[in-house]
C-alpha positions as YAML, in Angstrom:
chain: A
units: angstrom
residues:
- id: 1
  name: MET
  ca: [171.36, 156.59, 188.51]
- id: 2
  name: MET
  ca: [174.08, 153.99, 188.22]
- id: 3
  name: SER
  ca: [177.66, 155.28, 188.22]
- id: 4
  name: LEU
  ca: [180.20, 154.39, 185.54]
- id: 5
  name: LYS
  ca: [181.97, 152.24, 188.10]
- id: 6
  name: GLY
  ca: [178.70, 150.44, 188.88]
- id: 7
  name: THR
  ca: [178.05, 149.94, 185.19]
- id: 8
  name: LYS
  ca: [181.42, 148.27, 184.70]
- id: 9
  name: LEU
  ca: [180.77, 145.99, 187.63]
- id: 10
  name: LEU
  ca: [177.32, 145.13, 186.31]
- id: 11
  name: ALA
  ca: [178.73, 144.34, 182.90]
- id: 12
  name: GLY
  ca: [181.36, 142.10, 184.44]
- id: 13
  name: VAL
  ca: [178.79, 140.23, 186.45]
- id: 14
  name: LEU
  ca: [176.56, 139.75, 183.44]
- id: 15
  name: VAL
  ca: [179.38, 138.31, 181.35]
- id: 16
  name: PHE
  ca: [180.15, 135.84, 184.09]
- id: 17
  name: VAL
  ca: [176.57, 134.85, 184.81]
- id: 18
  name: PHE
  ca: [175.51, 134.58, 181.19]
- id: 19
  name: SER
  ca: [177.99, 131.74, 180.82]
- id: 20
  name: GLY
  ca: [175.42, 129.78, 182.83]
- id: 21
  name: PHE
  ca: [172.73, 130.36, 180.22]
- id: 22
  name: VAL
  ca: [173.16, 127.58, 177.71]
- id: 23
  name: SER
  ca: [171.24, 126.10, 174.83]
- id: 24
  name: ALA
  ca: [168.31, 123.91, 175.78]
- id: 25
  name: GLY
  ca: [168.77, 121.82, 172.66]
- id: 26
  name: PRO
  ca: [167.34, 122.22, 169.15]
- id: 27
  name: GLN
  ca: [164.71, 124.95, 168.91]
- id: 28
  name: ALA
  ca: [161.62, 124.82, 166.72]
- id: 29
  name: ASP
  ca: [161.52, 127.15, 163.73]
- id: 30
  name: VAL
  ca: [159.47, 129.90, 165.37]
- id: 31
  name: SER
  ca: [159.66, 133.66, 165.50]
- id: 32
  name: GLY
  ca: [158.30, 136.62, 167.39]
- id: 33
  name: TRP
  ca: [156.98, 136.33, 170.93]
- id: 34
  name: THR
  ca: [156.64, 132.54, 170.63]
- id: 35
  name: ALA
  ca: [160.41, 132.30, 170.25]
- id: 36
  name: VAL
  ca: [160.90, 134.59, 173.27]
- id: 37
  name: ASP
  ca: [158.48, 132.48, 175.33]
- id: 38
  name: MET
  ca: [160.17, 129.19, 174.44]
- id: 39
  name: PHE
  ca: [163.63, 130.57, 175.20]
- id: 40
  name: VAL
  ca: [162.60, 132.06, 178.57]
- id: 41
  name: ARG
  ca: [160.90, 128.84, 179.71]
- id: 42
  name: SER
  ca: [163.90, 126.73, 178.68]
- id: 43
  name: GLN
  ca: [166.31, 128.97, 180.60]
- id: 44
  name: ILE
  ca: [164.15, 128.89, 183.74]
- id: 45
  name: ASP
  ca: [163.99, 125.08, 183.55]
- id: 46
  name: LEU
  ca: [167.75, 124.86, 183.08]
- id: 47
  name: ASN
  ca: [168.38, 127.26, 185.94]
- id: 48
  name: LYS
  ca: [166.33, 125.12, 188.35]
- id: 49
  name: ALA
  ca: [167.84, 121.87, 187.09]
- id: 50
  name: ARG
  ca: [171.34, 123.21, 187.69]
- id: 51
  name: GLY
  ca: [170.45, 124.43, 191.20]
- id: 52
  name: PHE
  ca: [170.99, 128.14, 190.55]
- id: 53
  name: THR
  ca: [167.66, 129.24, 192.06]
- id: 54
  name: GLU
  ca: [169.37, 131.39, 194.73]
- id: 55
  name: ASN
  ca: [170.86, 133.83, 192.20]
- id: 56
  name: PRO
  ca: [169.10, 137.10, 193.21]
- id: 57
  name: TYR
  ca: [169.66, 138.69, 189.80]
- id: 58
  name: PHE
  ca: [168.51, 135.80, 187.61]
- id: 59
  name: VAL
  ca: [165.45, 137.59, 186.23]
- id: 60
  name: ASP
  ca: [167.27, 140.81, 185.42]
- id: 61
  name: GLU
  ca: [170.17, 138.95, 183.79]
- id: 62
  name: LEU
  ca: [167.84, 136.78, 181.70]
- id: 63
  name: THR
  ca: [165.88, 139.91, 180.74]
- id: 64
  name: HIS
  ca: [169.02, 141.55, 179.37]
- id: 65
  name: LEU
  ca: [169.95, 138.37, 177.52]
- id: 66
  name: VAL
  ca: [166.52, 138.21, 175.86]
- id: 67
  name: LEU
  ca: [166.77, 141.88, 174.88]
- id: 68
  name: ARG
  ca: [170.08, 141.23, 173.14]
- id: 69
  name: LYS
  ca: [169.09, 137.93, 171.54]
- id: 70
  name: PHE
  ca: [165.61, 138.92, 170.32]
- id: 71
  name: GLY
  ca: [166.02, 142.63, 169.55]
- id: 72
  name: LYS
  ca: [164.40, 142.45, 166.10]
- id: 73
  name: GLU
  ca: [161.47, 140.35, 167.32]
- id: 74
  name: LEU
  ca: [160.82, 142.77, 170.18]
- id: 75
  name: ASP
  ca: [161.00, 145.80, 167.89]
- id: 76
  name: ALA
  ca: [158.35, 144.16, 165.71]
- id: 77
  name: GLU
  ca: [156.26, 143.31, 168.79]
- id: 78
  name: ILE
  ca: [155.96, 146.92, 169.95]
- id: 79
  name: ALA
  ca: [155.91, 148.57, 166.49]
- id: 80
  name: PRO
  ca: [152.08, 148.72, 166.14]
- id: 81
  name: TYR
  ca: [151.82, 150.60, 169.46]
- id: 82
  name: ALA
  ca: [155.03, 152.65, 169.67]
- id: 83
  name: GLU
  ca: [154.62, 155.14, 166.82]
- id: 84
  name: ASN
  ca: [154.60, 158.17, 169.14]
- id: 85
  name: LEU
  ca: [157.29, 156.96, 171.56]
- id: 86
  name: THR
  ca: [160.82, 158.28, 171.69]
- id: 87
  name: PRO
  ca: [163.73, 155.83, 171.12]
- id: 88
  name: GLU
  ca: [164.40, 155.92, 174.86]
- id: 89
  name: GLN
  ca: [160.77, 155.06, 175.65]
- id: 90
  name: ARG
  ca: [160.83, 152.19, 173.16]
- id: 91
  name: GLU
  ca: [163.83, 150.68, 174.93]
- id: 92
  name: GLN
  ca: [162.16, 151.11, 178.29]
- id: 93
  name: LEU
  ca: [158.95, 149.52, 177.01]
- id: 94
  name: LYS
  ca: [160.81, 146.46, 175.72]
- id: 95
  name: TYR
  ca: [162.62, 146.12, 179.03]
- id: 96
  name: LEU
  ca: [159.40, 146.37, 181.03]
- id: 97
  name: LEU
  ca: [157.56, 143.81, 178.91]
- id: 98
  name: VAL
  ca: [160.36, 141.25, 178.99]
- id: 99
  name: SER
  ca: [161.21, 141.66, 182.69]
- id: 100
  name: ASP
  ca: [157.55, 141.32, 183.67]
- id: 101
  name: TYR
  ca: [157.17, 138.18, 181.55]
- id: 102
  name: VAL
  ca: [160.37, 136.57, 182.83]
- id: 103
  name: SER
  ca: [159.51, 137.42, 186.43]
- id: 104
  name: HIS
  ca: [156.02, 135.91, 186.22]
- id: 105
  name: LEU
  ca: [157.25, 132.62, 184.72]
- id: 106
  name: HIS
  ca: [160.12, 132.49, 187.22]
- id: 107
  name: GLN
  ca: [157.70, 132.89, 190.14]
- id: 108
  name: LYS
  ca: [155.40, 130.18, 188.75]
- id: 109
  name: SER
  ca: [158.29, 127.71, 188.78]
- id: 110
  name: PHE
  ca: [158.16, 127.73, 192.60]
- id: 111
  name: TYR
  ca: [154.50, 126.77, 192.95]
- id: 112
  name: PRO
  ca: [154.19, 123.78, 195.31]
- id: 113
  name: LYS
  ca: [153.08, 120.50, 193.73]
- id: 114
  name: ASN
  ca: [149.64, 119.01, 194.57]
- id: 115
  name: ALA
  ca: [148.86, 122.03, 196.72]
- id: 116
  name: LYS
  ca: [145.69, 122.87, 198.61]
- id: 117
  name: THR
  ca: [144.27, 126.22, 197.52]
- id: 118
  name: LEU
  ca: [142.34, 128.95, 199.30]
- id: 119
  name: VAL
  ca: [141.25, 132.24, 197.72]
- id: 120
  name: VAL
  ca: [140.49, 135.38, 199.71]
- id: 121
  name: LYS
  ca: [138.84, 138.34, 197.99]
- id: 122
  name: PRO
  ca: [139.13, 141.59, 199.97]
- id: 123
  name: ILE
  ca: [135.61, 142.10, 201.30]
- id: 124
  name: LYS
  ca: [136.09, 144.76, 203.96]
- id: 125
  name: VAL
  ca: [134.16, 144.15, 207.17]
- id: 126
  name: ALA
  ca: [135.63, 146.84, 209.44]
- id: 127
  name: SER
  ca: [138.02, 149.81, 209.59]
- id: 128
  name: VAL
  ca: [139.72, 150.81, 212.83]
- id: 129
  name: GLY
  ca: [141.67, 154.03, 213.39]
- id: 130
  name: ASP
  ca: [144.68, 154.10, 215.73]
- id: 131
  name: LYS
  ca: [147.43, 156.74, 216.09]
- id: 132
  name: GLY
  ca: [146.83, 158.29, 212.69]
- id: 133
  name: ARG
  ca: [146.58, 154.98, 210.82]
- id: 134
  name: VAL
  ca: [143.47, 153.30, 209.47]
- id: 135
  name: TYR
  ca: [143.45, 149.51, 209.52]
- id: 136
  name: ASP
  ca: [141.07, 147.64, 207.19]
- id: 137
  name: TYR
  ca: [139.96, 144.14, 208.15]
- id: 138
  name: TYR
  ca: [138.92, 141.68, 205.45]
- id: 139
  name: TYR
  ca: [136.67, 138.65, 205.63]
- id: 140
  name: ALA
  ca: [138.12, 135.16, 205.12]
- id: 141
  name: PRO
  ca: [135.59, 132.80, 203.45]
- id: 142
  name: MET
  ca: [136.45, 129.74, 205.50]
- id: 143
  name: SER
  ca: [138.75, 128.49, 208.23]
- id: 144
  name: SER
  ca: [141.98, 126.85, 207.16]
- id: 145
  name: SER
  ca: [145.14, 125.23, 208.42]
- id: 146
  name: ILE
  ca: [147.62, 127.26, 206.35]
- id: 147
  name: PRO
  ca: [151.10, 126.97, 207.82]
- id: 148
  name: TYR
  ca: [152.95, 130.29, 207.94]
- id: 149
  name: PRO
  ca: [149.89, 132.57, 207.65]
- id: 150
  name: ILE
  ca: [150.55, 136.14, 206.53]
- id: 151
  name: HIS
  ca: [147.92, 138.58, 207.74]
- id: 152
  name: TRP
  ca: [149.17, 142.12, 207.05]
- id: 153
  name: TRP
  ca: [149.42, 143.55, 203.52]
- id: 154
  name: VAL
  ca: [150.37, 147.24, 203.29]
- id: 155
  name: GLN
  ca: [149.97, 149.26, 200.09]
- id: 156
  name: VAL
  ca: [150.99, 152.83, 199.23]
- id: 157
  name: LYS
  ca: [147.70, 154.75, 199.03]
- id: 158
  name: VAL
  ca: [148.56, 156.49, 195.78]
- id: 159
  name: ASP
  ca: [148.76, 153.02, 194.21]
- id: 160
  name: ILE
  ca: [145.06, 152.71, 195.04]
- id: 161
  name: ASN
  ca: [143.78, 156.28, 194.69]
- id: 162
  name: GLY
  ca: [146.12, 157.59, 191.98]
- id: 163
  name: GLY
  ca: [147.71, 161.02, 191.76]
- id: 164
  name: SER
  ca: [151.04, 162.71, 191.19]
- id: 165
  name: GLY
  ca: [153.86, 163.72, 193.48]
- id: 166
  name: ARG
  ca: [157.25, 162.57, 194.74]
- id: 167
  name: ASP
  ca: [158.23, 159.49, 196.71]
- id: 168
  name: CYS
  ca: [160.59, 159.54, 199.69]
- id: 169
  name: ASP
  ca: [163.65, 159.62, 197.41]
- id: 170
  name: GLY
  ca: [162.36, 162.58, 195.42]
- id: 171
  name: ASN
  ca: [161.37, 160.52, 192.37]
- id: 172
  name: THR
  ca: [158.29, 161.83, 190.58]
- id: 173
  name: TYR
  ca: [155.20, 159.73, 189.86]
- id: 174
  name: ASP
  ca: [151.97, 160.35, 187.96]
- id: 175
  name: VAL
  ca: [149.67, 157.33, 188.15]
- id: 176
  name: ASP
  ca: [146.01, 156.41, 187.55]
- id: 177
  name: GLY
  ca: [145.56, 154.28, 190.67]
- id: 178
  name: ASN
  ca: [143.03, 151.43, 190.90]
- id: 179
  name: ASN
  ca: [145.88, 149.01, 191.57]
- id: 180
  name: ASN
  ca: [144.13, 147.52, 194.60]
- id: 181
  name: ILE
  ca: [144.64, 143.91, 195.65]
- id: 182
  name: SER
  ca: [141.76, 142.05, 194.01]
- id: 183
  name: LYS
  ca: [142.43, 138.70, 195.66]
- id: 184
  name: ILE
  ca: [145.08, 136.65, 197.45]
- id: 185
  name: VAL
  ca: [145.47, 132.97, 196.60]
- id: 186
  name: ALA
  ca: [147.24, 130.71, 199.09]
- id: 187
  name: LYS
  ca: [148.67, 127.43, 197.79]
- id: 188
  name: TRP
  ca: [150.28, 125.09, 200.29]
- id: 189
  name: SER
  ca: [151.65, 121.59, 200.54]
- id: 190
  name: GLY
  ca: [153.18, 120.47, 203.82]
- id: 191
  name: ASN
  ca: [155.11, 123.44, 205.20]
- id: 192
  name: ASP
  ca: [155.57, 125.10, 201.83]
- id: 193
  name: VAL
  ca: [153.16, 128.01, 201.25]
- id: 194
  name: LEU
  ca: [152.93, 130.25, 198.21]
- id: 195
  name: TYR
  ca: [150.92, 133.46, 198.30]
- id: 196
  name: GLU
  ca: [149.78, 134.64, 194.88]
- id: 197
  name: ILE
  ca: [148.80, 138.32, 195.14]
- id: 198
  name: HIS
  ca: [146.55, 139.70, 192.41]
- id: 199
  name: PHE
  ca: [146.45, 143.46, 191.77]
- id: 200
  name: TYR
  ca: [143.93, 144.99, 189.37]
- id: 201
  name: ASP
  ca: [146.75, 146.76, 187.53]
- id: 202
  name: GLU
  ca: [150.19, 148.30, 187.85]
- id: 203
  name: ASP
  ca: [150.87, 151.85, 186.67]
- id: 204
  name: VAL
  ca: [154.12, 152.84, 184.98]
- id: 205
  name: PRO
  ca: [154.91, 156.29, 186.47]
- id: 206
  name: SER
  ca: [155.02, 157.61, 182.89]
- id: 207
  name: ARG
  ca: [151.44, 157.80, 181.58]
- id: 208
  name: SER
  ca: [152.66, 157.87, 177.96]
- id: 209
  name: LEU
  ca: [153.97, 154.33, 178.45]
- id: 210
  name: ASP
  ca: [151.33, 152.96, 180.77]
- id: 211
  name: LYS
  ca: [148.45, 152.37, 178.34]
- id: 212
  name: ILE
  ca: [150.73, 150.76, 175.75]
- id: 213
  name: TYR
  ca: [152.39, 148.62, 178.43]
- id: 214
  name: ASP
  ca: [148.98, 147.41, 179.68]
- id: 215
  name: ARG
  ca: [147.70, 146.61, 176.22]
- id: 216
  name: ILE
  ca: [150.67, 144.50, 175.11]
- id: 217
  name: ARG
  ca: [151.03, 142.82, 178.53]
- id: 218
  name: CYS
  ca: [147.40, 141.69, 178.56]
- id: 219
  name: ILE
  ca: [147.80, 140.21, 175.08]
- id: 220
  name: ARG
  ca: [150.87, 138.23, 176.15]
- id: 221
  name: HIS
  ca: [149.44, 137.23, 179.56]
- id: 222
  name: TRP
  ca: [146.10, 135.91, 178.28]
- id: 223
  name: GLY
  ca: [143.32, 135.63, 180.86]
- id: 224
  name: ARG
  ca: [144.29, 138.50, 183.14]
- id: 225
  name: ASP
  ca: [141.62, 140.75, 184.62]
- id: 226
  name: ARG
  ca: [141.20, 143.95, 182.54]
- id: 227
  name: THR
  ca: [138.89, 145.90, 184.86]
- id: 228
  name: TYR
  ca: [141.32, 148.81, 185.29]
- id: 229
  name: GLY
  ca: [144.15, 148.02, 182.86]
- id: 230
  name: CYS
  ca: [145.99, 144.73, 183.06]
- id: 231
  name: GLU
  ca: [146.09, 142.55, 186.16]
- id: 232
  name: ASP
  ca: [149.46, 142.18, 187.89]
- id: 233
  name: ILE
  ca: [150.21, 138.89, 189.65]
- id: 234
  name: GLU
  ca: [153.08, 138.56, 192.14]
- id: 235
  name: SER
  ca: [154.05, 135.56, 194.28]
- id: 236
  name: ILE
  ca: [155.99, 135.05, 197.49]
- id: 237
  name: GLU
  ca: [156.86, 131.74, 199.12]
- id: 238
  name: VAL
  ca: [157.14, 130.89, 202.82]
- id: 239
  name: THR
  ca: [159.03, 127.77, 203.83]
- id: 240
  name: ASN
  ca: [161.61, 126.68, 206.41]
- id: 241
  name: GLY
  ca: [161.02, 129.80, 208.49]
- id: 242
  name: TYR
  ca: [161.71, 132.32, 205.70]
- id: 243
  name: VAL
  ca: [159.72, 134.46, 203.29]
- id: 244
  name: TYR
  ca: [161.20, 134.15, 199.81]
- id: 245
  name: PHE
  ca: [160.66, 136.96, 197.31]
- id: 246
  name: HIS
  ca: [161.25, 135.26, 193.96]
- id: 247
  name: SER
  ca: [162.06, 138.21, 191.68]
- id: 248
  name: ASP
  ca: [159.74, 140.68, 193.42]
- id: 249
  name: TRP
  ca: [162.01, 141.89, 196.25]
- id: 250
  name: SER
  ca: [162.38, 145.64, 196.60]
- id: 251
  name: HIS
  ca: [165.42, 145.61, 198.88]
- id: 252
  name: ALA
  ca: [168.60, 145.08, 196.85]
- id: 253
  name: PRO
  ca: [172.16, 145.11, 198.23]
- id: 254
  name: HIS
  ca: [174.54, 148.00, 197.47]
- id: 255
  name: ASP
  ca: [176.88, 145.96, 195.29]
- id: 256
  name: GLY
  ca: [176.94, 147.85, 192.01]
- id: 257
  name: HIS
  ca: [173.58, 146.59, 190.74]
- id: 258
  name: VAL
  ca: [171.04, 148.82, 192.45]
- id: 259
  name: SER
  ca: [170.26, 150.33, 195.84]
- id: 260
  name: ASP
  ca: [167.01, 150.35, 197.78]
- id: 261
  name: LEU
  ca: [164.11, 150.99, 195.41]
- id: 262
  name: THR
  ca: [161.28, 153.42, 196.02]
- id: 263
  name: TYR
  ca: [157.85, 153.93, 194.53]
- id: 264
  name: ALA
  ca: [158.63, 155.82, 191.33]
- id: 265
  name: CYS
  ca: [162.15, 154.62, 190.57]
- id: 266
  name: CYS
  ca: [161.26, 153.71, 187.00]
- id: 267
  name: SER
  ca: [160.73, 157.26, 185.74]
- id: 268
  name: SER
  ca: [163.68, 156.97, 183.35]
- id: 269
  name: VAL
  ca: [165.35, 154.14, 181.46]
- id: 270
  name: ARG
  ca: [168.47, 154.22, 183.64]
- id: 271
  name: ASP
  ca: [166.41, 153.97, 186.83]
- id: 272
  name: ARG
  ca: [164.26, 151.02, 185.75]
- id: 273
  name: PRO
  ca: [163.79, 148.52, 188.60]
- id: 274
  name: PRO
  ca: [165.29, 145.08, 188.12]
- id: 275
  name: HIS
  ca: [163.35, 142.20, 189.56]
- id: 276
  name: VAL
  ca: [165.53, 141.05, 192.46]
- id: 277
  name: SER
  ca: [165.12, 137.97, 194.69]
- id: 278
  name: GLY
  ca: [165.79, 137.70, 198.41]
- id: 279
  name: LYS
  ca: [164.47, 136.40, 201.71]
- id: 280
  name: ARG
  ca: [163.43, 137.60, 205.17]
- id: 281
  name: PRO
  ca: [162.79, 135.66, 208.40]
- id: 282
  name: TYR
  ca: [159.16, 134.74, 208.95]
- id: 283
  name: SER
  ca: [157.18, 135.54, 212.08]
- id: 284
  name: SER
  ca: [153.47, 135.36, 212.84]
- id: 285
  name: HIS
  ca: [153.36, 139.18, 213.01]
- id: 286
  name: ILE
  ca: [155.12, 139.80, 209.71]
- id: 287
  name: VAL
  ca: [154.04, 142.76, 207.56]
- id: 288
  name: ILE
  ca: [154.46, 142.72, 203.77]
- id: 289
  name: TYR
  ca: [154.76, 146.10, 202.04]
- id: 290
  name: VAL
  ca: [153.40, 145.18, 198.63]
- id: 291
  name: SER
  ca: [154.01, 148.42, 196.70]
- id: 292
  name: ASN
  ca: [157.43, 149.72, 197.66]
- id: 293
  name: VAL
  ca: [157.84, 150.13, 193.89]
- id: 294
  name: TRP
  ca: [155.11, 150.88, 191.32]
- id: 295
  name: ASN
  ca: [155.36, 147.37, 189.80]
- id: 296
  name: HIS
  ca: [154.76, 145.77, 193.22]
- id: 297
  name: LEU
  ca: [158.24, 144.85, 194.28]
- id: 298
  name: MET
  ca: [157.87, 144.22, 198.01]
- id: 299
  name: ASP
  ca: [159.61, 143.58, 201.33]
- id: 300
  name: THR
  ca: [159.00, 143.36, 205.06]
- id: 301
  name: LEU
  ca: [160.58, 146.84, 205.21]
- id: 302
  name: ASP
  ca: [158.93, 150.08, 204.09]
- id: 303
  name: THR
  ca: [161.11, 152.00, 201.61]
- id: 304
  name: ASN
  ca: [158.58, 154.86, 201.42]
- id: 305
  name: PRO
  ca: [157.93, 155.78, 205.08]
- id: 306
  name: CYS
  ca: [156.83, 159.32, 204.13]
- id: 307
  name: MET
  ca: [153.95, 158.08, 201.93]
- id: 308
  name: THR
  ca: [150.45, 157.33, 203.26]
- id: 309
  name: LYS
  ca: [149.57, 153.63, 203.39]
- id: 310
  name: ASN
  ca: [146.53, 151.37, 203.31]
- id: 311
  name: TRP
  ca: [146.85, 148.68, 205.99]
- id: 312
  name: GLY
  ca: [144.90, 145.49, 205.27]
- id: 313
  name: TYR
  ca: [144.46, 142.52, 207.62]
- id: 314
  name: THR
  ca: [143.30, 139.15, 206.30]
- id: 315
  name: ALA
  ca: [142.19, 136.54, 208.83]
- id: 316
  name: TRP
  ca: [143.15, 133.19, 207.28]
- id: 317
  name: ASN
  ca: [142.19, 131.05, 210.26]
...
């Protein structure tokens, strides 16, 4: 939970940063989610044009700005589904919907132009046990020349199998599971590679919110897989020797915003996980922990070492 001192610092930062969010020119006479969508896209375009892409808190700051600017529209958006939610849950639901939407569009803005594309669906061909761990090996459909290949993808097992319990920070979770990786799409041009990771779903640790969250999210992200809820899509970029987590980084600095995030950190409104950006050095043996947090914030570090994992290896070439 953020301290009062941290809250003051956060507020000060937001006031400063929001001065960078400016009007994108005359807006069409629209309302509801269309107005939210147009505003978010214009702010992302402006942010890139002004060279502010390294701001690690851009998504969270834009999320808060949208919540303030479009409060009435968002209340109307969730009204048909939120009859049995508490006021606190309604605020959390609005935050989750907006932050997910902003994060997805922000990540898409980094897709390489004229990229080659290769899709790997996780068809398991072997499992090997070693020192208490089980490693799953997945088939790659063809050979490729992807620069900066990433082979290891590690997921908290409860994200796959479901269940209830506590993460390594003592936060409670109660999730359905079935959030497996359904496919990984590699897009590359030159030495710029973007990995688009598709999960069948993501489970809010509060089951009372999860079904509503899935339903609205799938409506607003048309075309997502609905096999187990609503498909979650996250993207990371590798270029110039670094892995860039564009608004899906789970390791945030201790600077008044948030500390390291663990699997169930979104159990209350005050503990909701902001989408934070960052980078790590790339190596050919790099491991990506894809579910440090329930909504698939990730890192090369494991923030839940006490939780059982599923280790998956994809042979790209």
